[in-house]
Amino acid sequence: MKRKWFDWRNIYLWLVFLVLYAPIFYLIFYSFNAGTTMTRFSGFSWQHYAELFADTRMIEIVLDTLLIALLSSLIATIIGMLGALAIYGIKKVWLKNSILSLNNILMVSPDVIIGASFLIFFTFLGLRLGFSSVLLSHIAFSIPIVVLMVLPRLNEMNHSLIDAATDLGATNVQVLTRVIFPFITPGILTGFFMAFTYSLDDFAVTFFVTGNGFETLSVEIYARARQGISLEVNALSALMFLFSLLLIGGYYFIEQYNNSKKARRRNRMGAKLIK
C-alpha cells in the first residue's frame, strides 16, 4: 500500500510546529545580529554572546537556576518515588484515591495560587525568602509530577514477580533493588527530567518566594524585559534551547540503552530455555 504524503493531519502538525518553533528560531536568528534591535538584521556577529559571557551577574543567575533545578529535581525524585511506592502499597481503594486526589491538586492549581500560598506559609514560619524558599517550593510542586510518572510503571508491574522473589528467599531490600527498581527506572528518569524542566522554566511560583538578592533566570529575564529587551537575552535563549536539546538527546540515548539492554537480557533468557 502506497503511503500518502499529502495528508491534512500532516499539514496541521506542521502548522503546530511552526507556531511553536518560529518564535524560538526568530530569537536565535537575531542573537547573531550585529545591531541592537530585532527590527533589522545588520550583519552577523558574536557580539551579544561575548556580552553574555562577560555579564557575571547573568552567569551567576544561570548557575543558581541550574543548581535549584538539579537539587529540587533530585530530592523530588527521591521523595516522589517513595511516595509512589507507598501509594502502590495501599490496599484500601478509597484511601488510595483520596491520596491521589490530594497529590493531583498541585498539578491543577494555578501557579499564582501556589506561589501566594508558599509566600504566606514561609512568612508565617519566619523563613527568609531566598535560595531555601525557592528550593523548598520547587521540591513541593515537583513531587506530584514524579509520583504521576512512577506510579503507572508500578501499576504495570506484574505482582507475581514480587511474590516469586519472596518465595525464593529474597529480602525486602533485595526485592526493592533487584525487582522493583529496575522495572520502574524509566518512570523515575522521566519524573526526574520532567521535574528538572518544570523547575528550570518556572516563573510564577518563583516570583512570589524569591528575595534577598537571589533570583532565577525566569525572574531576571522578566525584570530585564520591563526595561527593554536586550539581544543578550536572545543569546541566552539560544544557549538554553541548545541545552534543552542536549537534555532530550541524553534522555533518548538512555532510553535506547535501557531498551537494548532489556532486549539482550530477553535473548539470553530465551537461549537458555532453548538449551
Short mmCIF file of C-alpha atoms in Angstrom, two decimals:
data_model
loop_
_atom_site.label_atom_id
_atom_site.label_comp_id
_atom_site.label_asym_id
_atom_site.label_seq_id
_atom_site.Cartn_x
_atom_site.Cartn_y
_atom_site.Cartn_z
CA MET A 1 0.00 0.00 0.00
CA LYS A 2 1.42 3.35 -1.06
CA ARG A 3 1.95 5.92 1.64
CA LYS A 4 0.07 9.19 1.22
CA TRP A 5 2.44 12.10 1.63
CA PHE A 6 -0.32 14.70 1.33
CA ASP A 7 -2.47 14.48 4.43
CA TRP A 8 -4.41 17.22 6.18
CA ARG A 9 -3.24 15.82 9.51
CA ASN A 10 0.39 16.33 8.44
CA ILE A 11 -0.36 19.91 7.43
CA TYR A 12 -1.96 20.56 10.81
CA LEU A 13 1.03 19.02 12.57
CA TRP A 14 3.49 21.18 10.63
CA LEU A 15 1.43 24.29 11.40
CA VAL A 16 1.55 23.47 15.11
CA PHE A 17 5.33 23.02 14.96
CA LEU A 18 5.65 26.27 13.00
CA VAL A 19 3.70 28.23 15.61
CA LEU A 20 5.72 26.69 18.44
CA TYR A 21 9.20 26.95 16.98
CA ALA A 22 9.04 30.08 14.78
CA PRO A 23 9.39 32.49 17.76
CA ILE A 24 12.30 30.45 19.14
CA PHE A 25 14.21 30.46 15.85
CA TYR A 26 13.38 34.15 15.46
CA LEU A 27 15.10 34.85 18.79
CA ILE A 28 18.06 32.66 17.88
CA PHE A 29 18.44 34.32 14.47
CA TYR A 30 18.65 37.82 15.95
CA SER A 31 21.08 36.68 18.66
CA PHE A 32 23.69 36.83 15.86
CA ASN A 33 22.67 40.35 14.84
CA ALA A 34 25.40 42.98 14.87
CA GLY A 35 22.75 45.58 15.70
CA THR A 36 20.88 46.13 18.94
CA THR A 37 17.28 45.56 17.85
CA MET A 38 15.18 42.79 16.32
CA THR A 39 13.67 45.01 13.66
CA ARG A 40 16.62 44.97 11.25
CA PHE A 41 19.44 42.46 10.75
CA SER A 42 22.63 44.50 10.44
CA GLY A 43 25.06 41.63 9.94
CA PHE A 44 26.44 38.51 11.55
CA SER A 45 28.21 38.97 14.87
CA TRP A 46 29.10 37.12 18.10
CA GLN A 47 28.88 40.40 20.00
CA HIS A 48 25.89 39.51 22.16
CA TYR A 49 27.36 36.13 23.13
CA ALA A 50 30.54 37.90 24.22
CA GLU A 51 28.44 40.35 26.27
CA LEU A 52 26.57 37.44 27.84
CA PHE A 53 29.73 35.65 28.98
CA ALA A 54 31.11 38.97 30.26
CA ASP A 55 27.96 39.56 32.33
CA THR A 56 28.99 37.97 35.64
CA ARG A 57 25.58 38.64 37.22
CA MET A 58 23.77 36.75 34.47
CA ILE A 59 26.23 33.85 34.64
CA GLU A 60 25.71 33.66 38.41
CA ILE A 61 21.93 33.64 37.96
CA VAL A 62 22.15 30.87 35.34
CA LEU A 63 24.29 28.74 37.68
CA ASP A 64 21.88 29.37 40.58
CA THR A 65 18.94 28.40 38.38
CA LEU A 66 20.64 25.18 37.27
CA LEU A 67 21.58 24.39 40.88
CA ILE A 68 18.00 24.91 42.07
CA ALA A 69 16.65 22.78 39.23
CA LEU A 70 19.14 19.98 39.84
CA LEU A 71 18.74 19.85 43.64
CA SER A 72 14.95 20.17 43.57
CA SER A 73 14.54 17.51 40.89
CA LEU A 74 16.86 15.08 42.68
CA ILE A 75 15.15 15.50 46.05
CA ALA A 76 11.68 15.50 44.48
CA THR A 77 12.53 12.32 42.54
CA ILE A 78 13.55 10.51 45.72
CA ILE A 79 10.51 11.68 47.70
CA GLY A 80 8.13 11.16 44.77
CA MET A 81 9.44 7.65 44.14
CA LEU A 82 8.97 6.71 47.81
CA GLY A 83 5.53 8.31 47.74
CA ALA A 84 4.55 6.30 44.65
CA LEU A 85 5.74 3.10 46.35
CA ALA A 86 3.69 3.98 49.44
CA ILE A 87 0.56 4.72 47.36
CA TYR A 88 1.05 1.49 45.41
CA GLY A 89 1.16 -0.50 48.64
CA ILE A 90 -2.14 0.89 49.98
CA LYS A 91 -4.85 -1.78 49.84
CA LYS A 92 -7.90 0.38 50.58
CA VAL A 93 -9.19 1.82 47.33
CA TRP A 94 -10.86 4.86 48.90
CA LEU A 95 -7.70 5.81 50.76
CA LYS A 96 -5.53 5.41 47.65
CA ASN A 97 -7.90 7.53 45.57
CA SER A 98 -8.03 10.20 48.28
CA ILE A 99 -4.23 10.47 48.42
CA LEU A 100 -4.01 10.57 44.62
CA SER A 101 -6.57 13.37 44.58
CA LEU A 102 -4.52 15.34 47.10
CA ASN A 103 -1.41 14.68 45.02
CA ASN A 104 -3.12 15.99 41.88
CA ILE A 105 -4.26 19.25 43.48
CA LEU A 106 -0.85 20.87 42.94
CA MET A 107 -0.93 19.74 39.29
CA VAL A 108 -4.21 21.51 38.50
CA SER A 109 -3.93 24.51 40.84
CA PRO A 110 -2.91 27.84 39.24
CA ASP A 111 0.74 28.74 39.77
CA VAL A 112 -0.27 32.12 41.17
CA ILE A 113 -2.29 30.44 43.93
CA ILE A 114 0.55 28.03 44.71
CA GLY A 115 3.11 30.84 44.80
CA ALA A 116 0.96 33.03 47.06
CA SER A 117 0.31 30.07 49.38
CA PHE A 118 4.03 29.36 49.72
CA LEU A 119 4.71 33.05 50.36
CA ILE A 120 2.15 33.15 53.18
CA PHE A 121 3.44 29.87 54.60
CA PHE A 122 7.10 30.92 54.61
CA THR A 123 6.22 34.31 56.08
CA PHE A 124 4.27 32.56 58.85
CA LEU A 125 7.25 30.31 59.62
CA GLY A 126 9.61 33.29 59.62
CA LEU A 127 11.73 31.78 56.82
CA ARG A 128 13.76 34.36 54.90
CA LEU A 129 12.93 34.43 51.22
CA GLY A 130 15.83 33.40 49.04
CA PHE A 131 17.61 30.23 47.98
CA SER A 132 16.00 27.97 50.62
CA SER A 133 12.44 29.19 49.98
CA VAL A 134 12.80 28.77 46.22
CA LEU A 135 14.32 25.30 46.65
CA LEU A 136 11.55 24.13 49.00
CA SER A 137 8.86 25.48 46.69
CA HIS A 138 10.33 23.76 43.64
CA ILE A 139 10.62 20.48 45.53
CA ALA A 140 6.99 20.75 46.62
CA PHE A 141 5.49 21.30 43.16
CA SER A 142 7.83 18.73 41.55
CA ILE A 143 6.89 15.83 43.83
CA PRO A 144 3.41 15.28 42.31
CA ILE A 145 4.98 15.17 38.85
CA VAL A 146 7.35 12.38 39.88
CA VAL A 147 4.53 10.46 41.57
CA LEU A 148 2.45 10.59 38.39
CA MET A 149 5.42 9.35 36.32
CA VAL A 150 6.41 6.47 38.62
CA LEU A 151 3.02 5.17 39.76
CA PRO A 152 1.86 3.99 36.30
CA ARG A 153 5.03 1.91 35.99
CA LEU A 154 4.25 0.29 39.33
CA ASN A 155 0.70 -0.44 38.23
CA GLU A 156 2.02 -2.09 35.06
CA MET A 157 4.33 -4.36 37.05
CA ASN A 158 3.19 -7.96 37.48
CA HIS A 159 2.87 -8.56 41.23
CA SER A 160 3.78 -12.21 40.70
CA LEU A 161 7.39 -11.04 40.18
CA ILE A 162 7.47 -9.80 43.76
CA ASP A 163 5.80 -12.98 45.02
CA ALA A 164 8.30 -15.15 43.12
CA ALA A 165 11.26 -13.21 44.51
CA THR A 166 9.87 -13.51 48.05
CA ASP A 167 9.29 -17.25 47.64
CA LEU A 168 12.90 -17.64 46.52
CA GLY A 169 14.06 -16.09 49.79
CA ALA A 170 14.71 -12.51 48.73
CA THR A 171 14.59 -9.90 51.47
CA ASN A 172 12.53 -6.72 51.20
CA VAL A 173 15.65 -4.75 50.27
CA GLN A 174 16.56 -7.26 47.56
CA VAL A 175 13.03 -7.20 46.16
CA LEU A 176 13.16 -3.41 46.08
CA THR A 177 16.61 -3.12 44.47
CA ARG A 178 16.54 -6.13 42.12
CA VAL A 179 12.90 -6.39 41.09
CA ILE A 180 11.05 -3.11 41.61
CA PHE A 181 13.75 -0.53 40.89
CA PRO A 182 14.83 -2.00 37.51
CA PHE A 183 11.20 -2.08 36.39
CA ILE A 184 10.33 1.48 37.39
CA THR A 185 13.63 3.06 36.30
CA PRO A 186 12.12 4.55 33.09
CA GLY A 187 9.41 6.21 35.18
CA ILE A 188 12.00 7.54 37.63
CA LEU A 189 14.10 9.02 34.82
CA THR A 190 11.03 10.55 33.19
CA GLY A 191 9.96 12.06 36.52
CA PHE A 192 13.44 13.48 37.08
CA PHE A 193 13.63 15.13 33.65
CA MET A 194 10.08 16.47 33.96
CA ALA A 195 10.81 17.91 37.42
CA PHE A 196 14.08 19.41 36.15
CA THR A 197 12.28 21.06 33.22
CA TYR A 198 9.44 22.42 35.35
CA SER A 199 11.90 23.87 37.85
CA LEU A 200 14.11 25.35 35.14
CA ASP A 201 11.39 27.43 33.49
CA ASP A 202 9.12 28.17 36.47
CA PHE A 203 8.30 31.84 36.89
CA ALA A 204 5.04 32.40 38.80
CA VAL A 205 5.89 30.41 41.95
CA THR A 206 9.50 31.61 41.99
CA PHE A 207 8.40 35.24 41.60
CA PHE A 208 6.48 35.02 44.89
CA VAL A 209 9.10 33.23 47.01
CA THR A 210 12.37 34.78 45.82
CA GLY A 211 14.10 37.57 47.71
CA ASN A 212 17.25 38.81 49.45
CA GLY A 213 19.04 39.38 46.14
CA PHE A 214 18.50 35.79 44.95
CA GLU A 215 16.90 35.45 41.52
CA THR A 216 16.38 32.72 38.98
CA LEU A 217 16.68 33.05 35.23
CA SER A 218 12.97 33.49 34.52
CA VAL A 219 12.60 36.28 37.10
CA GLU A 220 15.71 38.06 35.83
CA ILE A 221 14.56 37.92 32.21
CA TYR A 222 11.17 39.31 33.27
CA ALA A 223 12.88 42.17 35.12
CA ARG A 224 15.07 42.99 32.12
CA ALA A 225 12.15 42.76 29.71
CA ARG A 226 10.39 45.54 31.59
CA GLN A 227 13.38 47.77 30.89
CA GLY A 228 13.59 46.78 27.22
CA ILE A 229 14.72 43.54 25.63
CA SER A 230 18.46 43.23 25.07
CA LEU A 231 19.82 40.86 22.44
CA GLU A 232 21.92 39.40 25.24
CA VAL A 233 18.69 37.68 26.28
CA ASN A 234 18.43 36.27 22.74
CA ALA A 235 21.91 34.80 23.06
CA LEU A 236 20.98 33.28 26.41
CA SER A 237 17.76 31.86 24.93
CA ALA A 238 19.75 30.23 22.13
CA LEU A 239 22.12 28.59 24.60
CA MET A 240 19.24 27.40 26.81
CA PHE A 241 17.50 25.94 23.76
CA LEU A 242 20.69 24.08 22.85
CA PHE A 243 20.94 22.86 26.45
CA SER A 244 17.34 21.58 26.26
CA LEU A 245 18.14 19.71 23.06
CA LEU A 246 21.11 18.07 24.78
CA LEU A 247 18.86 17.01 27.67
CA ILE A 248 16.33 15.49 25.30
CA GLY A 249 19.10 13.74 23.37
CA GLY A 250 20.60 12.39 26.59
CA TYR A 251 17.24 11.07 27.72
CA TYR A 252 16.66 9.48 24.31
CA PHE A 253 20.01 7.66 24.37
CA ILE A 254 19.39 6.48 27.95
CA GLU A 255 16.02 5.06 26.87
CA GLN A 256 17.60 3.37 23.86
CA TYR A 257 20.32 1.86 26.06
CA ASN A 258 17.77 0.53 28.54
CA ASN A 259 15.64 -0.96 25.76
CA SER A 260 18.62 -2.64 24.11
CA LYS A 261 19.75 -3.96 27.49
CA LYS A 262 16.31 -5.47 28.11
CA ALA A 263 16.30 -6.99 24.62
CA ARG A 264 19.70 -8.62 25.18
CA ARG A 265 18.51 -9.97 28.54
CA ARG A 266 15.40 -11.47 26.95
CA ASN A 267 17.51 -13.04 24.18
CA ARG A 268 19.85 -14.62 26.73
CA MET A 269 16.92 -16.00 28.70
CA GLY A 270 15.37 -17.35 25.51
CA ALA A 271 18.65 -19.00 24.54
CA LYS A 272 18.90 -20.67 27.97
CA LEU A 273 15.36 -22.00 27.68
CA ILE A 274 16.07 -23.47 24.25
CA LYS A 275 19.17 -25.25 25.57
#
